[in-house]
PDB file of C-alpha atoms in Angstrom:
ATOM      1  CA  MET A 496     -20.367   8.199  -1.661  1.00  0.00           C
ATOM      2  CA  LYS A 497     -20.357   8.927  -5.082  1.00  0.00           C
ATOM      3  CA  PHE A 498     -17.717   7.145  -7.655  1.00  0.00           C
ATOM      4  CA  PHE A 499     -15.561   9.255  -9.655  1.00  0.00           C
ATOM      5  CA  PRO A 500     -13.753   7.209 -11.934  1.00  0.00           C
ATOM      6  CA  THR A 501      -9.938   8.144 -12.117  1.00  0.00           C
ATOM      7  CA  LEU A 502      -8.309   8.688 -15.552  1.00  0.00           C
ATOM      8  CA  THR A 503      -6.922   5.474 -15.772  1.00  0.00           C
ATOM      9  CA  SER A 504     -10.112   4.008 -15.162  1.00  0.00           C
ATOM     10  CA  ILE A 505     -11.338   5.999 -18.134  1.00  0.00           C
ATOM     11  CA  VAL A 506      -8.653   5.432 -19.996  1.00  0.00           C
ATOM     12  CA  LEU A 507      -8.748   1.572 -19.984  1.00  0.00           C
ATOM     13  CA  GLY A 508     -12.501   1.703 -20.442  1.00  0.00           C
ATOM     14  CA  LEU A 509     -12.308   3.795 -23.296  1.00  0.00           C
ATOM     15  CA  SER A 510      -8.881   1.793 -25.043  1.00  0.00           C
ATOM     16  CA  THR A 511     -10.844  -1.533 -24.716  1.00  0.00           C
ATOM     17  CA  PHE A 512     -13.790  -0.304 -26.353  1.00  0.00           C
ATOM     18  CA  VAL A 513     -11.671   1.497 -28.985  1.00  0.00           C
ATOM     19  CA  PHE A 514      -8.762  -1.084 -29.120  1.00  0.00           C
ATOM     20  CA  ALA A 515     -11.311  -4.391 -29.169  1.00  0.00           C
ATOM     21  CA  SER A 516      -9.299  -7.220 -30.967  1.00  0.00           C
ATOM     22  CA  SER A 517      -8.858 -10.720 -30.933  1.00  0.00           C
ATOM     23  CA  ALA A 518      -5.843 -11.338 -29.370  1.00  0.00           C
ATOM     24  CA  LYS A 519      -5.587 -13.848 -26.284  1.00  0.00           C
ATOM     25  CA  GLN A 520      -5.518 -12.439 -22.971  1.00  0.00           C
ATOM     26  CA  TYR A 521      -3.088 -13.305 -20.467  1.00  0.00           C
ATOM     27  CA  SER A 522      -3.705 -13.706 -16.773  1.00  0.00           C
ATOM     28  CA  TYR A 523      -0.493 -13.537 -13.939  1.00  0.00           C
ATOM     29  CA  PHE A 524      -0.865 -17.127 -13.933  1.00  0.00           C
ATOM     30  CA  ASP A 525      -0.769 -17.598 -17.820  1.00  0.00           C
ATOM     31  CA  MET A 526       2.303 -15.345 -17.732  1.00  0.00           C
ATOM     32  CA  LYS A 527       4.056 -17.196 -14.771  1.00  0.00           C
ATOM     33  CA  LYS A 528       3.878 -20.031 -16.920  1.00  0.00           C
ATOM     34  CA  LEU A 529       5.123 -18.841 -19.657  1.00  0.00           C
ATOM     35  CA  SER A 530       7.603 -16.687 -18.126  1.00  0.00           C
ATOM     36  CA  GLU A 531       9.238 -20.017 -16.628  1.00  0.00           C
ATOM     37  CA  GLY A 532       8.769 -21.426 -19.694  1.00  0.00           C
ATOM     38  CA  LEU A 533      10.553 -19.218 -21.443  1.00  0.00           C
ATOM     39  CA  VAL A 534      13.672 -19.252 -19.240  1.00  0.00           C
ATOM     40  CA  ASP A 535      13.930 -22.763 -18.625  1.00  0.00           C
ATOM     41  CA  GLY A 536      13.190 -23.712 -22.583  1.00  0.00           C
ATOM     42  CA  THR A 537       9.877 -25.556 -22.076  1.00  0.00           C
ATOM     43  CA  ALA A 538       7.779 -22.611 -23.521  1.00  0.00           C
ATOM     44  CA  PRO A 539       6.518 -23.245 -27.408  1.00  0.00           C
ATOM     45  CA  ALA A 540       9.419 -22.432 -29.508  1.00  0.00           C
ATOM     46  CA  ASP A 541       6.781 -20.110 -31.102  1.00  0.00           C
ATOM     47  CA  THR A 542       6.297 -17.791 -28.397  1.00  0.00           C
ATOM     48  CA  VAL A 543       7.781 -14.568 -27.956  1.00  0.00           C
ATOM     49  CA  LEU A 544       7.458 -12.140 -24.719  1.00  0.00           C
ATOM     50  CA  ILE A 545       7.522  -8.393 -25.440  1.00  0.00           C
ATOM     51  CA  ASP A 546       7.693  -5.454 -22.942  1.00  0.00           C
ATOM     52  CA  VAL A 547       6.929  -2.321 -24.872  1.00  0.00           C
ATOM     53  CA  ARG A 548       7.869  -0.087 -21.980  1.00  0.00           C
ATOM     54  CA  GLU A 549      10.587   2.308 -22.483  1.00  0.00           C
ATOM     55  CA  PRO A 550      14.657   0.925 -21.749  1.00  0.00           C
ATOM     56  CA  SER A 551      14.934   3.054 -18.490  1.00  0.00           C
ATOM     57  CA  GLU A 552      11.411   1.416 -17.157  1.00  0.00           C
ATOM     58  CA  TYR A 553      12.689  -2.265 -18.616  1.00  0.00           C
ATOM     59  CA  ALA A 554      16.349  -1.457 -16.561  1.00  0.00           C
ATOM     60  CA  LEU A 555      14.069  -1.357 -13.241  1.00  0.00           C
ATOM     61  CA  GLY A 556      12.986  -4.828 -13.712  1.00  0.00           C
ATOM     62  CA  PHE A 557      10.992  -7.252 -16.300  1.00  0.00           C
ATOM     63  CA  ILE A 558       9.552 -10.293 -16.511  1.00  0.00           C
ATOM     64  CA  PRO A 559      11.692 -12.978 -16.954  1.00  0.00           C
ATOM     65  CA  GLY A 560      11.813 -14.098 -20.564  1.00  0.00           C
ATOM     66  CA  ALA A 561      10.968 -10.614 -22.103  1.00  0.00           C
ATOM     67  CA  HIS A 562      12.614  -8.707 -24.828  1.00  0.00           C
ATOM     68  CA  ASN A 563      12.567  -4.916 -24.680  1.00  0.00           C
ATOM     69  CA  MET A 564      10.787  -3.390 -27.750  1.00  0.00           C
ATOM     70  CA  PRO A 565       9.928   0.523 -26.443  1.00  0.00           C
ATOM     71  CA  LEU A 566       6.807   1.237 -28.177  1.00  0.00           C
ATOM     72  CA  LYS A 567       7.440   5.327 -27.469  1.00  0.00           C
ATOM     73  CA  SER A 568      10.841   5.330 -29.216  1.00  0.00           C
ATOM     74  CA  GLN A 569      10.480   2.501 -31.532  1.00  0.00           C
ATOM     75  CA  GLY A 570       6.841   2.601 -32.638  1.00  0.00           C
ATOM     76  CA  PHE A 571       5.848  -0.079 -35.386  1.00  0.00           C
ATOM     77  CA  ALA A 572       8.970  -1.826 -34.724  1.00  0.00           C
ATOM     78  CA  LEU A 573       7.098  -5.317 -36.278  1.00  0.00           C
ATOM     79  CA  CYS A 574       6.684  -3.288 -39.373  1.00  0.00           C
ATOM     80  CA  LYS A 575      10.955  -2.863 -39.935  1.00  0.00           C
ATOM     81  CA  SER A 576      12.750  -5.254 -41.850  1.00  0.00           C
ATOM     82  CA  PRO A 577      14.273  -8.185 -39.624  1.00  0.00           C
ATOM     83  CA  GLU A 578      17.938  -6.562 -40.398  1.00  0.00           C
ATOM     84  CA  GLU A 579      16.389  -3.134 -39.222  1.00  0.00           C
ATOM     85  CA  PHE A 580      14.601  -4.703 -36.176  1.00  0.00           C
ATOM     86  CA  GLU A 581      17.394  -6.674 -34.591  1.00  0.00           C
ATOM     87  CA  SER A 582      19.550  -3.522 -35.614  1.00  0.00           C
ATOM     88  CA  LEU A 583      17.479  -1.180 -33.361  1.00  0.00           C
ATOM     89  CA  LEU A 584      16.570  -3.857 -30.502  1.00  0.00           C
ATOM     90  CA  GLY A 585      19.549  -6.290 -30.558  1.00  0.00           C
ATOM     91  CA  PHE A 586      17.249  -8.975 -31.088  1.00  0.00           C
ATOM     92  CA  PRO A 587      15.738 -11.462 -33.832  1.00  0.00           C
ATOM     93  CA  LYS A 588      12.347 -10.351 -35.248  1.00  0.00           C
ATOM     94  CA  PRO A 589       9.858 -12.178 -34.571  1.00  0.00           C
ATOM     95  CA  SER A 590       8.094 -13.927 -37.663  1.00  0.00           C
ATOM     96  CA  VAL A 591       4.658 -12.714 -38.238  1.00  0.00           C
ATOM     97  CA  ASP A 592       3.816 -16.888 -37.567  1.00  0.00           C
ATOM     98  CA  GLN A 593       4.865 -17.042 -34.256  1.00  0.00           C
ATOM     99  CA  HIS A 594       2.558 -15.751 -31.313  1.00  0.00           C
ATOM    100  CA  VAL A 595       3.963 -12.665 -29.722  1.00  0.00           C
ATOM    101  CA  VAL A 596       2.557 -11.449 -26.196  1.00  0.00           C
ATOM    102  CA  PHE A 597       2.860  -7.831 -25.342  1.00  0.00           C
ATOM    103  CA  TYR A 598       3.027  -6.044 -21.990  1.00  0.00           C
ATOM    104  CA  CYS A 599       3.761  -2.394 -20.165  1.00  0.00           C
ATOM    105  CA  GLN A 600       3.510  -0.947 -17.123  1.00  0.00           C
ATOM    106  CA  THR A 601      -0.157  -0.828 -16.694  1.00  0.00           C
ATOM    107  CA  GLY A 602      -1.901  -2.230 -19.854  1.00  0.00           C
ATOM    108  CA  VAL A 603      -2.419   0.775 -22.109  1.00  0.00           C
ATOM    109  CA  ARG A 604       1.099   0.688 -24.092  1.00  0.00           C
ATOM    110  CA  ALA A 605       0.515  -2.987 -24.448  1.00  0.00           C
ATOM    111  CA  ARG A 606      -2.621  -2.727 -25.952  1.00  0.00           C
ATOM    112  CA  VAL A 607      -1.333   0.148 -28.440  1.00  0.00           C
ATOM    113  CA  ALA A 608       1.624  -2.459 -29.392  1.00  0.00           C
ATOM    114  CA  GLU A 609      -1.196  -5.427 -30.179  1.00  0.00           C
ATOM    115  CA  GLN A 610      -2.530  -3.083 -32.330  1.00  0.00           C
ATOM    116  CA  GLN A 611       0.183  -2.337 -34.028  1.00  0.00           C
ATOM    117  CA  GLY A 612       1.096  -5.782 -34.451  1.00  0.00           C
ATOM    118  CA  GLU A 613      -2.199  -6.578 -35.898  1.00  0.00           C
ATOM    119  CA  HIS A 614      -1.208  -3.836 -38.429  1.00  0.00           C
ATOM    120  CA  CYS A 615       2.043  -5.150 -39.229  1.00  0.00           C
ATOM    121  CA  GLY A 616       0.388  -8.704 -40.083  1.00  0.00           C
ATOM    122  CA  TYR A 617       0.851 -10.650 -37.085  1.00  0.00           C
ATOM    123  CA  GLU A 618      -2.036 -12.413 -35.915  1.00  0.00           C
ATOM    124  CA  ASN A 619      -1.565 -14.531 -33.420  1.00  0.00           C
ATOM    125  CA  ARG A 620      -1.101 -12.052 -30.581  1.00  0.00           C
ATOM    126  CA  GLY A 621      -1.625 -11.988 -27.229  1.00  0.00           C
ATOM    127  CA  ILE A 622      -1.727  -9.067 -24.246  1.00  0.00           C
ATOM    128  CA  TYR A 623      -1.121  -9.259 -20.123  1.00  0.00           C
ATOM    129  CA  LEU A 624      -3.388  -6.476 -19.105  1.00  0.00           C
ATOM    130  CA  GLY A 625      -2.185  -6.575 -15.783  1.00  0.00           C
ATOM    131  CA  SER A 626       1.319  -5.966 -17.272  1.00  0.00           C
ATOM    132  CA  TRP A 627       4.544  -4.841 -14.943  1.00  0.00           C
ATOM    133  CA  LYS A 628       2.159  -3.085 -12.310  1.00  0.00           C
ATOM    134  CA  GLU A 629       0.272  -6.069 -11.409  1.00  0.00           C
ATOM    135  CA  TRP A 630       3.221  -8.751 -11.962  1.00  0.00           C
ATOM    136  CA  SER A 631       5.866  -6.811  -9.378  1.00  0.00           C
ATOM    137  CA  GLU A 632       2.908  -6.584  -6.968  1.00  0.00           C
ATOM    138  CA  LEU A 633       2.467 -10.040  -6.900  1.00  0.00           C
ATOM    139  CA  GLU A 634       6.035 -11.628  -7.242  1.00  0.00           C
ATOM    140  CA  ALA A 635       6.836  -9.392  -4.344  1.00  0.00           C
ATOM    141  CA  GLU A 636       4.039 -10.642  -2.166  1.00  0.00           C
ATOM    142  CA  VAL A 637       5.997 -13.760  -2.682  1.00  0.00           C
ATOM    143  CA  GLY A 638       9.303 -12.602  -1.873  1.00  0.00           C
ATOM    144  CA  GLN A 639      10.303 -12.911  -5.832  1.00  0.00           C
ATOM    145  CA  CYS A 640      10.859  -9.744  -7.227  1.00  0.00           C
ATOM    146  CA  ALA A 641      13.059  -6.648  -5.705  1.00  0.00           C
TER     147      ALA A 641
END
């Protein structure tokens, strides 16, 4: 049988090539630990988890402890002033010294957001490429996600 790559695999492959970065890549298990720490207060205080999906997607479910910063409607939000950022998004703007971890639905928008974070001066960035798709599937397997 011949292999015909899907559009998603082509896009992910190209985005990996085009958007190579020094961001820390998180696995599901890393995210599970981070999420639990953000919820119970044991995660490092300098870590912020950012869901870059649109509000309608975020409303259907999100990783506990995450803040919503929609990439499509609020692109380059991390370059805005702290006052404008909080007014638009409803949570304090992370400082450039904080560790900011991005995720989306499948990892594509998270890569773009991570690159935007770099452009806006954030050096300590992370990305969860498995994103909501992986999280929701694995959480459903253990009965913790609707």
